[in-house]
Coordinates of C-alpha atoms in Angstrom, one line a residue:
M1 CA 183.7 159.6 91.7
C2 CA 181.4 157.5 94.1
W3 CA 177.8 158.1 95.3
N4 CA 175.9 157.6 99.0
C5 CA 174.4 155.0 100.0
D6 CA 170.5 156.0 99.2
S7 CA 172.1 157.5 95.8
T8 CA 171.3 161.8 96.3
L9 CA 174.5 163.1 96.3
V10 CA 177.7 162.0 94.2
A11 CA 181.7 162.7 95.2
S12 CA 184.0 163.6 92.2
S13 CA 187.6 165.1 92.4
D14 CA 189.7 166.3 90.0
L15 CA 193.9 165.8 89.0
S16 CA 193.8 169.6 90.8
G17 CA 192.8 168.2 93.9
I18 CA 189.7 169.6 94.0
I19 CA 186.5 167.7 95.5
K20 CA 183.1 168.6 95.1
V21 CA 180.3 166.8 96.6
W22 CA 176.5 167.3 94.1
N23 CA 173.6 166.8 95.7
I24 CA 171.6 165.1 92.5
S25 CA 168.2 166.5 93.3
T26 CA 169.2 170.3 92.8
K27 CA 172.1 169.8 90.4
K28 CA 174.3 172.1 93.1
A29 CA 177.5 171.5 95.1
V30 CA 176.9 170.7 99.0
F31 CA 180.6 170.6 99.1
E32 CA 184.0 171.6 98.1
C33 CA 187.6 171.6 99.1
D34 CA 191.1 171.5 98.0
E35 CA 193.0 168.9 99.2
G36 CA 196.1 168.0 96.7
E37 CA 196.8 164.9 95.0
V38 CA 193.6 162.8 94.8
E39 CA 193.9 159.3 95.2
F40 CA 190.5 157.9 95.9
V41 CA 187.1 159.4 97.2
Q42 CA 184.8 157.0 98.6
F43 CA 181.6 157.6 100.9
H44 CA 180.7 155.7 103.9
P45 CA 178.3 152.4 103.5
K46 CA 176.1 153.4 106.1
G47 CA 175.9 157.1 106.7
K48 CA 174.4 158.7 103.6
N49 CA 177.0 162.3 104.5
Y50 CA 180.3 160.7 105.2
F51 CA 183.2 160.1 102.9
L52 CA 186.9 159.9 102.8
S53 CA 189.2 160.7 100.2
G54 CA 192.8 159.4 100.4
L55 CA 195.3 161.9 98.8
S56 CA 198.9 161.3 97.8
D57 CA 200.6 162.5 100.3
G58 CA 199.9 159.4 102.1
N59 CA 196.9 161.0 104.6
S60 CA 192.9 160.7 104.4
Y61 CA 189.9 162.7 105.8
F62 CA 187.2 162.0 106.5
Y63 CA 184.6 164.2 106.6
N64 CA 181.4 165.0 107.9
L65 CA 179.7 166.7 105.2
K66 CA 176.6 168.5 107.6
D67 CA 178.9 170.0 109.8
G68 CA 182.0 170.5 107.2
D69 CA 184.1 168.9 110.3
F70 CA 186.6 166.7 109.2
K71 CA 189.6 164.3 110.8
V72 CA 192.8 164.0 109.2
L73 CA 194.0 159.7 109.3
S74 CA 197.8 160.2 109.0
G75 CA 199.7 157.4 107.3
P76 CA 203.4 157.2 106.2
S77 CA 204.8 160.3 104.9
G78 CA 205.4 160.4 101.7
V79 CA 203.8 156.8 100.4
S80 CA 200.4 157.2 98.4
C81 CA 196.7 156.0 99.6
K82 CA 195.6 153.6 97.2
S83 CA 192.2 152.7 97.9
A84 CA 190.7 152.1 101.6
S85 CA 187.4 149.9 102.1
F86 CA 185.1 149.6 105.4
L87 CA 184.3 146.9 106.9
N88 CA 181.0 145.7 107.2
D89 CA 180.1 147.1 110.6
G90 CA 180.9 150.4 109.8
R91 CA 183.0 151.8 111.9
F92 CA 186.9 151.0 110.7
C93 CA 188.1 151.6 107.8
L94 CA 191.0 149.3 106.2
I95 CA 193.4 151.8 104.2
A96 CA 195.9 150.8 101.5
Y97 CA 199.1 152.5 101.0
E98 CA 201.7 151.9 97.8
V99 CA 204.4 150.0 98.1

């Protein structure tokens, strides 16, 4: 689970792979997807409507919550994404994989 930069949204995921983003003021889900085994979810530190999810299959997905668009960041096949960190400029992201 993680919060966006202004604490208006929270992202959660469960062991079945369902990711939901909740609006705190309305207490309703504003985004939902089923991606498989999720390792982590993380909001972009400067953009309140962008978040990254890492999966156990090695892929990561970068979502735009405003329009539902996403980009697939392909990793090594079958190697789990374990964590990620955005660099200070917000333009780059480091993704750590299982050894």
